[in-house]
Structures are given as C-alpha cells and as structure tokens.
Coordinates of C-alpha atoms in Angstrom, one line a residue:
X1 CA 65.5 30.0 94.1
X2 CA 61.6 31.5 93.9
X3 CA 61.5 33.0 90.1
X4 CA 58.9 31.7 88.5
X5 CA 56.1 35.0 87.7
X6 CA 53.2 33.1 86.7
X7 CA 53.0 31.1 90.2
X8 CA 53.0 34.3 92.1
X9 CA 49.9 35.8 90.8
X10 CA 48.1 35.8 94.3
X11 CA 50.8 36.6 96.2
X12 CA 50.1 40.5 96.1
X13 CA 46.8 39.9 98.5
X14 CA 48.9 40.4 101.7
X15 CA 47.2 39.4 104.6
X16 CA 43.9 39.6 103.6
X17 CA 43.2 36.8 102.8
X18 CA 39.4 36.6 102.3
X19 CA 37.6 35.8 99.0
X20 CA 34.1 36.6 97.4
X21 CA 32.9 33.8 95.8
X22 CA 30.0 35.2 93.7
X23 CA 30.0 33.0 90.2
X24 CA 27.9 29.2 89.9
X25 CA 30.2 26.9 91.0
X26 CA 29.6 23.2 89.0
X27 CA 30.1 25.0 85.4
X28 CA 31.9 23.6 82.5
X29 CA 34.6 26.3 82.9
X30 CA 34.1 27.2 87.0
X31 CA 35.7 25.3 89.7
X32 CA 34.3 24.1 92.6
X33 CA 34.7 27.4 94.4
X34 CA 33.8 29.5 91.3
X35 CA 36.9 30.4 90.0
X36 CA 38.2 29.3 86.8
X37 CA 39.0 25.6 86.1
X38 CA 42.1 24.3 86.5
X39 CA 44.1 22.3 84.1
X40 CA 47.4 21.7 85.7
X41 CA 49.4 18.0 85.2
X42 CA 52.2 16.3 87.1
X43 CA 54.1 17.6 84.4
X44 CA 52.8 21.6 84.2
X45 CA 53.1 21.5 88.2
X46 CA 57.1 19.8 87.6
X47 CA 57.6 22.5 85.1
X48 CA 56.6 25.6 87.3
X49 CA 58.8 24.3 90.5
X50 CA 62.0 23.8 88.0
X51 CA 62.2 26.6 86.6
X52 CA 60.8 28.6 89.9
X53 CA 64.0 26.7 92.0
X54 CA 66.5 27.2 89.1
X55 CA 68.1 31.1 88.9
X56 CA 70.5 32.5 90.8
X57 CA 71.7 30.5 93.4
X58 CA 72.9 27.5 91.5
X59 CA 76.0 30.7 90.2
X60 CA 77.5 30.0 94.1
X61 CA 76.7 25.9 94.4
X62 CA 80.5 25.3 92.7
X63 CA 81.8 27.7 96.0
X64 CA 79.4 26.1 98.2
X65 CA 81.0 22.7 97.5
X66 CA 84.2 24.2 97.6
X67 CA 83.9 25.0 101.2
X68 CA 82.5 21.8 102.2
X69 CA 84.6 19.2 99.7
X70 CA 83.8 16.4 97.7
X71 CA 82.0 14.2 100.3
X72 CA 80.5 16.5 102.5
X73 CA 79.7 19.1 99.6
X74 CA 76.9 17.0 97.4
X75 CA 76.0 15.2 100.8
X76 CA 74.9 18.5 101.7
X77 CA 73.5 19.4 98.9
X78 CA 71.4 15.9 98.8
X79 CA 70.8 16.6 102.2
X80 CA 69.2 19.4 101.4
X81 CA 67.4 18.0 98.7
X82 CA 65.6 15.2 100.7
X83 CA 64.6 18.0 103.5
X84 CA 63.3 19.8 100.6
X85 CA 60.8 17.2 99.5
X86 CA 60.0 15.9 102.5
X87 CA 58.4 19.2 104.0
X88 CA 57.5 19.8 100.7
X89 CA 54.9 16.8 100.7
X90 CA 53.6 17.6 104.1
X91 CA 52.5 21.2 102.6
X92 CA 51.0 20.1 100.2
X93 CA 48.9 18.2 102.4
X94 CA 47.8 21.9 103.5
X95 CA 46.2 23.2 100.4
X96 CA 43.0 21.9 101.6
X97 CA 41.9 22.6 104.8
X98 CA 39.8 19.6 106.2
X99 CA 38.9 16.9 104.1
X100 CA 41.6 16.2 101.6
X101 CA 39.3 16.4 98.2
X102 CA 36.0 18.9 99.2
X103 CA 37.8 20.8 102.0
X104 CA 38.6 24.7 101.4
X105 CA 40.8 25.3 99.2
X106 CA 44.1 27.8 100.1
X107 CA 45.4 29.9 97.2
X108 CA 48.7 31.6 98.9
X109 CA 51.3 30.1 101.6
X110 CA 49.7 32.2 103.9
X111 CA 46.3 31.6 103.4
X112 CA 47.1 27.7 104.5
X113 CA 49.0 29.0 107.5
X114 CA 46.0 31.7 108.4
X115 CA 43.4 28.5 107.8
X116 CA 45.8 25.6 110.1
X117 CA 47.6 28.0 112.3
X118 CA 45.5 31.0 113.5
X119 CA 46.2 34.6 113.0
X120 CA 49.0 35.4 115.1
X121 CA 51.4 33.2 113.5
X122 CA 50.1 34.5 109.8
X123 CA 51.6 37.6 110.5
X124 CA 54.8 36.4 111.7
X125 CA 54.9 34.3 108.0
X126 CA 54.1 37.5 106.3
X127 CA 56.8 39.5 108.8
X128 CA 59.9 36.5 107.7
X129 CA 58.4 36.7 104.0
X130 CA 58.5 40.4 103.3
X131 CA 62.0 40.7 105.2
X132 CA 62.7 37.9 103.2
X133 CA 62.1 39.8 100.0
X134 CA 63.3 42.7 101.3
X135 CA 66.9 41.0 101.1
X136 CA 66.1 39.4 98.1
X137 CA 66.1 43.1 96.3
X138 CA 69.1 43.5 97.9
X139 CA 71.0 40.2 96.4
X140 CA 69.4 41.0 93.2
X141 CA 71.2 44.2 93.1
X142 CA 74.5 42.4 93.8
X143 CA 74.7 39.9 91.4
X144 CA 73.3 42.2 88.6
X145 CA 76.1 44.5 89.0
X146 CA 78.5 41.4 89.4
X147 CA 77.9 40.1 86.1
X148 CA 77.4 43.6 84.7
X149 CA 81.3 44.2 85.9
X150 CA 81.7 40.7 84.2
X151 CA 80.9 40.9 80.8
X152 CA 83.2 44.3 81.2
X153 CA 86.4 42.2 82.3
X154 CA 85.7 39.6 80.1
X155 CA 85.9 42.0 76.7
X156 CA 88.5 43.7 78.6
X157 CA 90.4 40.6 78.9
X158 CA 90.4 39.7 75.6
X159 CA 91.4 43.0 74.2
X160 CA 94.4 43.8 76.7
X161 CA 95.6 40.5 77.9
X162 CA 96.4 38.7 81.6
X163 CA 98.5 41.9 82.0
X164 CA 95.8 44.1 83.1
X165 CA 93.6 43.2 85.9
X166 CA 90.8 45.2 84.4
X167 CA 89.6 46.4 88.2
X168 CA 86.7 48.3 88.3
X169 CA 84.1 49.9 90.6
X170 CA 80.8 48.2 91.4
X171 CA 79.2 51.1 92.5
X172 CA 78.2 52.9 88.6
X173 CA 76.5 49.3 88.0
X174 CA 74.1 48.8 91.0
X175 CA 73.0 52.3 90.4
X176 CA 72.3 51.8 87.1
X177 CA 70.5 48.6 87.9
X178 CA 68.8 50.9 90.7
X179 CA 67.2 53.8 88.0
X180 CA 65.9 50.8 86.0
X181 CA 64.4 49.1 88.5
X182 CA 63.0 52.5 90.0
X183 CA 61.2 52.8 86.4
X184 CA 60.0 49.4 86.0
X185 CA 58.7 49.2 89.7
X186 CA 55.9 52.3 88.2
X187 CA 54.8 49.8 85.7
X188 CA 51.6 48.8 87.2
X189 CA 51.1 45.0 87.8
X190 CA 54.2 43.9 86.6
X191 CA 54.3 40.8 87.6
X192 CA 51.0 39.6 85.5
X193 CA 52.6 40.0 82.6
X194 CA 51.8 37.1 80.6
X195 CA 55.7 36.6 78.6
X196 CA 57.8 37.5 82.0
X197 CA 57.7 33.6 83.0
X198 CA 58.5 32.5 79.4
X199 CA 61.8 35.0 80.0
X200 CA 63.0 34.4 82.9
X201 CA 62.7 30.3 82.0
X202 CA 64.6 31.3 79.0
X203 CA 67.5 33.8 81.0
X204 CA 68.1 30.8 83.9
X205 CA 68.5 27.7 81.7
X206 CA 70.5 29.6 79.5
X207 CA 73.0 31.0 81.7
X208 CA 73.0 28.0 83.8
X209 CA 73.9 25.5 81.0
X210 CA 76.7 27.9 80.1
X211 CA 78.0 27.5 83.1
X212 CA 77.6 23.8 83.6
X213 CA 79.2 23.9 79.9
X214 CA 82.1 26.0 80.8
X215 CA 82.8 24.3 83.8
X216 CA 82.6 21.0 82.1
X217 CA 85.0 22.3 79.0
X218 CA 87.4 23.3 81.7
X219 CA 87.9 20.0 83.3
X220 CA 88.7 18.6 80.0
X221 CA 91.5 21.7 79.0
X222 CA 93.1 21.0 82.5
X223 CA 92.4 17.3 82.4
X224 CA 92.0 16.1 85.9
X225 CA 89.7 17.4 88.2
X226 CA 90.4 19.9 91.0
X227 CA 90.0 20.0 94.7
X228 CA 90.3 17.3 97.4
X229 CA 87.7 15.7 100.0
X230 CA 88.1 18.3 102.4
X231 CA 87.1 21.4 100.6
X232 CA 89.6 24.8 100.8
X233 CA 92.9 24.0 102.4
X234 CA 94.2 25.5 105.9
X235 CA 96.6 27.5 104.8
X236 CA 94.8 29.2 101.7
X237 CA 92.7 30.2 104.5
X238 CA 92.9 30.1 108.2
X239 CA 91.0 27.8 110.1
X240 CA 88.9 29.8 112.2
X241 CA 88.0 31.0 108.3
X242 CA 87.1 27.8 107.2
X243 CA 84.9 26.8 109.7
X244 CA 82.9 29.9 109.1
X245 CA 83.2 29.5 105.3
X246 CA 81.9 26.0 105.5
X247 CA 78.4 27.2 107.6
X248 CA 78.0 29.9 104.9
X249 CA 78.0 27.4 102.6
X250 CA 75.3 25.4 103.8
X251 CA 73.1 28.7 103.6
X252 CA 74.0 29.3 99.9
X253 CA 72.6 25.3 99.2
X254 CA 70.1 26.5 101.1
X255 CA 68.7 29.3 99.3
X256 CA 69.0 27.4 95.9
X257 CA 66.4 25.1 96.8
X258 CA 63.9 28.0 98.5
X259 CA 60.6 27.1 96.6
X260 CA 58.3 26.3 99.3
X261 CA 56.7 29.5 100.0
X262 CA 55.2 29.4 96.3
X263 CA 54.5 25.5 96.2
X264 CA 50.5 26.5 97.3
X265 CA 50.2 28.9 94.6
X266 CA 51.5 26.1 91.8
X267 CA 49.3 23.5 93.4
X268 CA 46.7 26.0 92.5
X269 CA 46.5 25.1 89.4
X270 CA 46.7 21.6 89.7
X271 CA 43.1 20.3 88.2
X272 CA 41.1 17.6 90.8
X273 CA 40.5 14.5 90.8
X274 CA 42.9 12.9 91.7
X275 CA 43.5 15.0 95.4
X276 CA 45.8 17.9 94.3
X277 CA 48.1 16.8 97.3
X278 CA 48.4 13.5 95.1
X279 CA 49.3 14.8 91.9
X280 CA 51.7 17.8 93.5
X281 CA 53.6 14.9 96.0
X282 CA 54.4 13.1 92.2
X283 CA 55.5 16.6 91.1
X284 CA 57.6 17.6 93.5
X285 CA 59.6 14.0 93.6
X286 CA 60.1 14.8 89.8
X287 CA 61.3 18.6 90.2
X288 CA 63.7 18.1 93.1
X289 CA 65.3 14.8 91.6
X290 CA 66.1 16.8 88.0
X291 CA 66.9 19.9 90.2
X292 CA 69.4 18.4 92.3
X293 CA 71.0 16.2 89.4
X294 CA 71.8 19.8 87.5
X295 CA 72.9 21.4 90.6
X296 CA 75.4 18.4 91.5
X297 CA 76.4 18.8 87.7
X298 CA 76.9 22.6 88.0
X299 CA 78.1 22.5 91.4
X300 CA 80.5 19.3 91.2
X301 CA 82.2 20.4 88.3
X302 CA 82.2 24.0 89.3
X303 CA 84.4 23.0 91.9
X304 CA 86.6 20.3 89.5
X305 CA 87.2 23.3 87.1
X306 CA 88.5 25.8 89.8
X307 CA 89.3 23.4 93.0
X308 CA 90.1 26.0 96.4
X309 CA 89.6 29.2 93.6
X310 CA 86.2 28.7 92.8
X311 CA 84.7 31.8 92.6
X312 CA 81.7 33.4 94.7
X313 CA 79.4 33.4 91.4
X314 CA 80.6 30.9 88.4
X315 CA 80.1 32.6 85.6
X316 CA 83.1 35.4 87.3
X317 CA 85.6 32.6 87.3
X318 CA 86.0 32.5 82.7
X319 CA 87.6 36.2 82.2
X320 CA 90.2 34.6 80.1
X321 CA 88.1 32.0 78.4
X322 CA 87.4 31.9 74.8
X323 CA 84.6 32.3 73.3
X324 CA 84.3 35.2 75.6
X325 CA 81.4 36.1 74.0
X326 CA 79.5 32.8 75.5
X327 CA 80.5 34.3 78.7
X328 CA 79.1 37.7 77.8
X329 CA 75.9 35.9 76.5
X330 CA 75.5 33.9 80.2
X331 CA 76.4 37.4 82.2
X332 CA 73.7 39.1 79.9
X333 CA 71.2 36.2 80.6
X334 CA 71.4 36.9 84.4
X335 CA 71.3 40.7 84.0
X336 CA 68.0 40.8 82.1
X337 CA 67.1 38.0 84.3
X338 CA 67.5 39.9 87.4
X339 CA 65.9 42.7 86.4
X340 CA 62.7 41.5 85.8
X341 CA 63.2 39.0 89.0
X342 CA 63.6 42.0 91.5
X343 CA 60.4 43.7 90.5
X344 CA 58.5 40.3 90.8
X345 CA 59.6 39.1 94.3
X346 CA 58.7 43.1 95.2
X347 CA 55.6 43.2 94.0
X348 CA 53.6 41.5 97.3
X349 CA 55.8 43.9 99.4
X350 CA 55.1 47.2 97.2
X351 CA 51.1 45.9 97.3
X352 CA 51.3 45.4 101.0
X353 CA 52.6 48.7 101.9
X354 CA 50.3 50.5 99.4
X355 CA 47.0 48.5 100.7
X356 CA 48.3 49.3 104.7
X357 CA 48.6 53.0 103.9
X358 CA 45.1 53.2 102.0
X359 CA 43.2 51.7 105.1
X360 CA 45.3 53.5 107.8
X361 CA 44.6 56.9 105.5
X362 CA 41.5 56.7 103.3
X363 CA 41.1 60.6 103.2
X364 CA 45.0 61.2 101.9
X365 CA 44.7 62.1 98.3
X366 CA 48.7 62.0 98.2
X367 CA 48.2 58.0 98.9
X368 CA 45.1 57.9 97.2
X369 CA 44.6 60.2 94.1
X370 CA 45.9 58.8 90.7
X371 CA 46.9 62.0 88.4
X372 CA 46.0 60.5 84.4
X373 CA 48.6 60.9 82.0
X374 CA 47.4 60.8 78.7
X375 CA 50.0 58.7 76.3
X376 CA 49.3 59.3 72.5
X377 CA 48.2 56.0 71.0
X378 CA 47.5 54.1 74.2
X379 CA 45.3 54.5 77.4
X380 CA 46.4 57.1 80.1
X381 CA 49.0 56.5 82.8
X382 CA 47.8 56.7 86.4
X383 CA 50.7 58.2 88.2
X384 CA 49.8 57.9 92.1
X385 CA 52.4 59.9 93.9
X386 CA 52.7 57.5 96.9
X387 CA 53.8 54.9 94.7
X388 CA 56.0 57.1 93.3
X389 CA 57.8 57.9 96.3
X390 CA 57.5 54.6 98.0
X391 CA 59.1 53.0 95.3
X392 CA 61.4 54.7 94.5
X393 CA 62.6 55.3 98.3
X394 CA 62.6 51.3 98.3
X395 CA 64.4 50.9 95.2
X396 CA 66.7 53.9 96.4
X397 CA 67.7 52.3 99.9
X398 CA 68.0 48.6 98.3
X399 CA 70.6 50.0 96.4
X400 CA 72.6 51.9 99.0
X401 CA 72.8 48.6 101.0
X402 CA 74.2 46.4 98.0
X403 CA 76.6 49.2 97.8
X404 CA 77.7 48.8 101.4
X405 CA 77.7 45.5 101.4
X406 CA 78.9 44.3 97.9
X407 CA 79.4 40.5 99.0
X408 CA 77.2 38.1 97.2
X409 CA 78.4 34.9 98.6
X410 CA 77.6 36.1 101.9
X411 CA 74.3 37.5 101.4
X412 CA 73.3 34.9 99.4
X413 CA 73.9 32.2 102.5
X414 CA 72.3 35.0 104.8
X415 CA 69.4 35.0 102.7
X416 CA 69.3 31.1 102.6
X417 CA 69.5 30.9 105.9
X418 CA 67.2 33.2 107.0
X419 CA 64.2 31.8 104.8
X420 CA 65.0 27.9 105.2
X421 CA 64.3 27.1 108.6
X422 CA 60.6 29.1 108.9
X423 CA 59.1 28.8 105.3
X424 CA 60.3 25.6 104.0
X425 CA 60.5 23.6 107.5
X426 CA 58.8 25.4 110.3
X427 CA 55.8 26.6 109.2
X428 CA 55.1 23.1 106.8
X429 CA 55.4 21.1 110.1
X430 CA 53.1 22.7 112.1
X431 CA 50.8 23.6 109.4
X432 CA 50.8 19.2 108.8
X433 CA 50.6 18.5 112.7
X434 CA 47.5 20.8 112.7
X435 CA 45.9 19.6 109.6
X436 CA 46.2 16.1 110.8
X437 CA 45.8 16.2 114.3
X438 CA 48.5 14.7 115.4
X439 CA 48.9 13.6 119.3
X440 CA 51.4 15.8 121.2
X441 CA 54.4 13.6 122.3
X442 CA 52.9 10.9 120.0
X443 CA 56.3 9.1 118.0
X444 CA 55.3 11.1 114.7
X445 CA 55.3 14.6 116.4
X446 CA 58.5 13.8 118.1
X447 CA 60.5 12.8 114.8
X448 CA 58.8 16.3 112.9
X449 CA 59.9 18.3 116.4
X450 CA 63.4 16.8 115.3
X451 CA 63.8 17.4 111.7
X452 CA 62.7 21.4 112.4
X453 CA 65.1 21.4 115.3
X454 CA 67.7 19.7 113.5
X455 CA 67.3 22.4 110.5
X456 CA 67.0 26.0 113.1
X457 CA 70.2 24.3 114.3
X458 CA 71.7 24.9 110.6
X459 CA 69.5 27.7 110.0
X460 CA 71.6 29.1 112.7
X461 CA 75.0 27.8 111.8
X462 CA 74.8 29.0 108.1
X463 CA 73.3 32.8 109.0
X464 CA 76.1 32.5 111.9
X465 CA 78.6 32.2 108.9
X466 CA 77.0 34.3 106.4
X467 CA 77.3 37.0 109.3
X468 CA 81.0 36.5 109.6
X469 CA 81.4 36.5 106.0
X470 CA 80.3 40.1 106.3
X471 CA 82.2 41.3 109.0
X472 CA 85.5 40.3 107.8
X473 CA 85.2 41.2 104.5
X474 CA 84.1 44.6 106.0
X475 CA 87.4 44.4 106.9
X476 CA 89.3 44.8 104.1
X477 CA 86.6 46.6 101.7
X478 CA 85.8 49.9 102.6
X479 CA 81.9 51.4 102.0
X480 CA 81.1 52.3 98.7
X481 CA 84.1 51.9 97.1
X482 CA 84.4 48.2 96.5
X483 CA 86.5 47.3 93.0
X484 CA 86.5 43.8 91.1

C-alpha cells in the first residue's frame, strides 16, 4: 500500500503540471533541469518502494489466502507480484519523455501520462486517483477504529476472561479518529514534514513483524498448521459466498501491492548516469522480491495460525493471547500509523480542490483571505476559512461513510480493485506503447493488450466481490450501529 510521505512531495501540483525552470542548470548542486541534484541508489530507491508498499494491507493477506487456499492463495499473491514488476519496469521507462538519458524529465505519475498520453486521458488519471484517495480516507477510518476497538478487547480480555465477549460499538472510535484528523488536516503542508516518513517506516514494520511474530508463535502453540488447499469450506460458508469471497480476495492482494502511482516521484530522486530507468528496473526487482517474501510470510502463516477463522485484519484475531500488551503495542502502531497516513494520501486532493476554487473564484475573500493568528512564541497561524470548511466537511463525510459501512475486508478489496487495473496496468501500458512507438497489431502490442485485458478482467471480478461483500453484510449489520 502507498505510505511512504517523503515520495509524495510533488503530488499536491494537481494537474498543472507545468514548471519554471529559472536556476543554471550544469552546477555542482543543480541538475540538469535546475533543480537540486539528486543522490538516490538502487538501494535508497528499494528503500522508498518497501516501506511505501508495506502498511495496511498486508493486516488482510492471512484472510485473503484464506479465501483462495494454499495453492491458489500465494499463487495469487505471486501472481500479483510478477504483474507488479513487470508494469512497473515499463513505467519507469516513462520518466523520461524521449530519449532515455537527456529527454524531459516527469516528476509526478501524471505528468508522464500528460507528456505520453495527451490531456484528455491526464484528467481521467487524476479523476481514478483522487476517487482513489477519496476511498482511501475512508479505509483509513475503518481500520483505525478496528484496532482502536482492539487494543480495548484485548485489555478487556485479559481482565475478565473468555466469558465476556467484550462487544463494543465502532461508531465512538471513527469519530474520534474523525476530530483528530479534522485538526491535523489544518496543519498546513503536512505532508513535508521531514520525520513523518521516518514514523510511518517505524509504525508498519513494527506492527507487521508483530503479526508475522504472532502468527508464527501460534503455529507452534497449536502445532500443525491450519487450513486445507481449497481455502474456507462449503459449509462454513455457502457456496455462492465463497465464490464471492474468493474475487474479494484477489482485490485485497491487490491493494497491498498498489505502489505504482508514486514509482515516478521515487525515481525522482534517483541520481543519473546510469539511465534512471536502469537503476529503478534493479530497484523495483529488489523491493517486490523482499515484499512478497514478508507478505507470503505474514500471509501463509496468517492463515496456518487461524485456518477458515482468519480474521478480516490479523492483528483482531490475538484477543486472548499473552503478552497482550505486544498486541496493544501492534494495534497502537497502526493507529498512529493511520493517522498520519490519512492526511498524507489527502493532501493532493485537499490542494486540488483549494487551487480549482482559487482560479474559478479569484475575487472570494472567503476562499482567498488568510485571517493571522498570532501564537505566543512562534510565527502566526493563517487560518483560511475555506480550508476550514472544506476540510473539515471532507473529513466529516469520510467518517459518516466508514460508519455506514464498517467492513474493512470489503473495502479494502474494493479499493484494490478499483486502483489496480488503471494506475498500475492501464495507464503503464499505454504510457510504454507511446513512449516506444510501438506498431499497432505488432506481436508486442498484442501480448501488453492481453496482460491489461487479462487484469480489467480481475479488476472486475475482485470489485464484483468486494461489492457483494457489502451488500450482504448490509444485511445483517444495521447503519451506524455496528459492534465488534
């Protein structure tokens, strides 16, 4: 999943995509377009894609697999993996429009699909990316209040016993997850913070180690592992729920491997020569392969702890396991995590809408006009009401959405889904077939035609599924007053 804050520092230009070049290019610390040098390494570029890819989504890999079994689950998931690199190579291609070493150099996804594919089709990338975030808030909101309700059961476990199910509500958790986020989206550029990447590094290998650490202790304690080839039983669930539940999963692989639409950006800061296509094809081969050997770790023995009762997140499935507190420590990781996740993946959307209603109403001085507020022993606050209202209206109806629809499994494979097919396979494709001119009906167009066909076709299977997912558990959960 996309989590990595330092990568995304040009992503708040929108769709303007222009850039005023005005420093001497050739200088000891300029680049050849006049921005600052760049230093990046195999190894700083591997570094930024693992711990952008590893977050969330590796919580619901051990369901995933669960769903699918234990041939068809990893298959999947290496699958996935080898789609992954593959498109992944063929953007990086992209970052340089033209010649591979001296041609223009893109900054942002969409300034490589503006430069290769025309303006049209940048807008529908920025429509799928901001809808894309837009649901990202959304699952952000969910799985805070998830493990927020976690580390509750988990203490409440341990003081009352198996005897108590410890239910509780979800709702009191996503709004408090909603009032924080509402202040921290007034915090102006909060995604430039310098030690933000540092945490949420930090918050995602913690918490995912504890899970791969739990779910490895628990194979041992039951010594043998769980599940079969097939995945879930008929019978624990019915078939027509299986089938469903087996698309969904291929949407929540999916969305743990979504990287692509912030691969440009890291390859920004790749340093030349060699080509930084060269350096960031060697990076990406080392990220995936280490990212896909923990998530078949995590995943695989996910599934061998809990066999058909995996849970929807992992770190949901240890109420009764001692040391709690490790599983208070991995809840808290994703919580904090989260937090400062949701405002990042925001930020482009909030700056979008805030530069759209500037040019559409220069004369506004509600959109416009910054009120100081002076703060004893630092520099005044400038509170601009629009952003005040926008914000919090955004964080507002994120909120009231997670509380209708309180089902991270399925949003998660809805939001997988929805994001795989056009930003990691579409849009790479035809970005590559452009760049490279490559004959129409010629045997390498045909065989790219395939692989984006073959993967809308799953795209389509796995939001298909995800969808389901949400109506029948609509079905037994009633708005707003879903309990855990």
């Amino acid at each position: 999943m996309v989590e990595n804050t330092a990568a995304k520092s040009h992503s708040r230009q929108g769709f303007d995509v222009s850039i005023n070049i005005n420093a001497q290019a050739g200088s000891k610390w300029l680049d050849d377009d006049g921005r600052p040098k760049r230093t990046g390494t195999v190894w700083t570029a591997s570094a930024h894609i693992i711990t952008a890819v590893i977050g969330s989504g590796v919580l619901s890999l051990a369901w995933a697999i669960a769903q699918l079994g234990w041939i068809a689950g990893p298959a999947f998931m290496f699958l996935f993996s080898l789609v992954t690199y593959y498109t992944s190579t063929l953007l990086s291609v992209c970052y340089r429009t033209g010649d591979p070493v001296n041609g223009k150099r893109n900054y942002t996804y969409m300034d490589a699909v503006l430069s290769n594919l025309g303006g049209a089709k940048v807008k529908i990338c920025g429509f799928v990316q901001y809808l894309n975030l837009f649901g990202v808030a959304i699952g952000y909101t969910i799985a805070s209040a998830i493990s927020m309700m976690a580390v509750k059961r988990s203490n409440c476990f341990h003081k009352r016993g198996d005897k108590d199910p410890c239910q509780m509500n979800s709702n009191p958790y996503m709004i408090a997850f909603g009032i924080v986020e509402i202040l921290f989206s007034q915090i102006p550029d909060f995604d430039q913070l310098w030690w933000l990447s540092i945490v949420a590094a930090v918050m995602s290998f913690t918490y995912s180690s504890i899970g791969l650490g739990l779910g490895i202790a628990k194979v041992v304690e039951n010594k043998k592992f769980m599940g079969n080839v097939t995945g879930v039983s008929i019978g624990t669930v019915t078939q027509t729920q299986k089938i469903w539940r087996s698309f969904q999963a291929l949407g929540n692989i999916a969305f743990a491997y979504a990287y692509s639409i912030i691969l440009i950006e890291i390859q920004d800061t790749i340093k030349s020569p060699p080509s930084e296509a060269k350096t960031m094809k060697k990076a990406t081969l080392v990220s995936v392969a280490v990212t896909t050997l923990f998530y078949m770790l995590c995943g695989c023995f996910g599934y061998a702890a809990f066999g058909d009762k995996s849970p929807g997140n992992l770190l949901t499935g240890f109420g009764f396991y001692n040391p709690y507190w490790l599983v208070d420590i991995a809840n808290v990781a994703i919580v904090v995590h989260l937090v400062g996740a949701y405002q990042v993946y925001c930020q482009p959307l909030f700056a979008f809408i805030e530069k759209t209603a500037v040019q559409r109403f220069p004369d506004s001085n509600f959109i416009n006009k910054d009120i100081k507020i002076p703060i004893p022993g630092s520099r005044s606050y400038n509170l601009n009401l629009f952003r005040l209202v926008w914000r919090t209206c955004f964080v507002i109806l994120t909120t009231l959405i997670s509380m209708l629809l309180p089902f991270f499994n399925d949003i998660v494979g809805l939001l997988g889904a929805f994001a795989f097919w056009p930003l990691t396979v579409y849009f790479p494709v035809e970005m590559y077939i452009a760049q490279k001119q490559i004959p129409k009906w010629s045997t390498r167009w045909v065989c790219l035609q395939i692989l984006s066909g073959a993967c809308l076709i799953i795209t389509i299977v796995a939001a298909a599924g995800s969808i389901a997912g949400v109506v029948g558990d609509l079905k037994s959960v009633k708005p707003f007053k879903s309990s855990y």
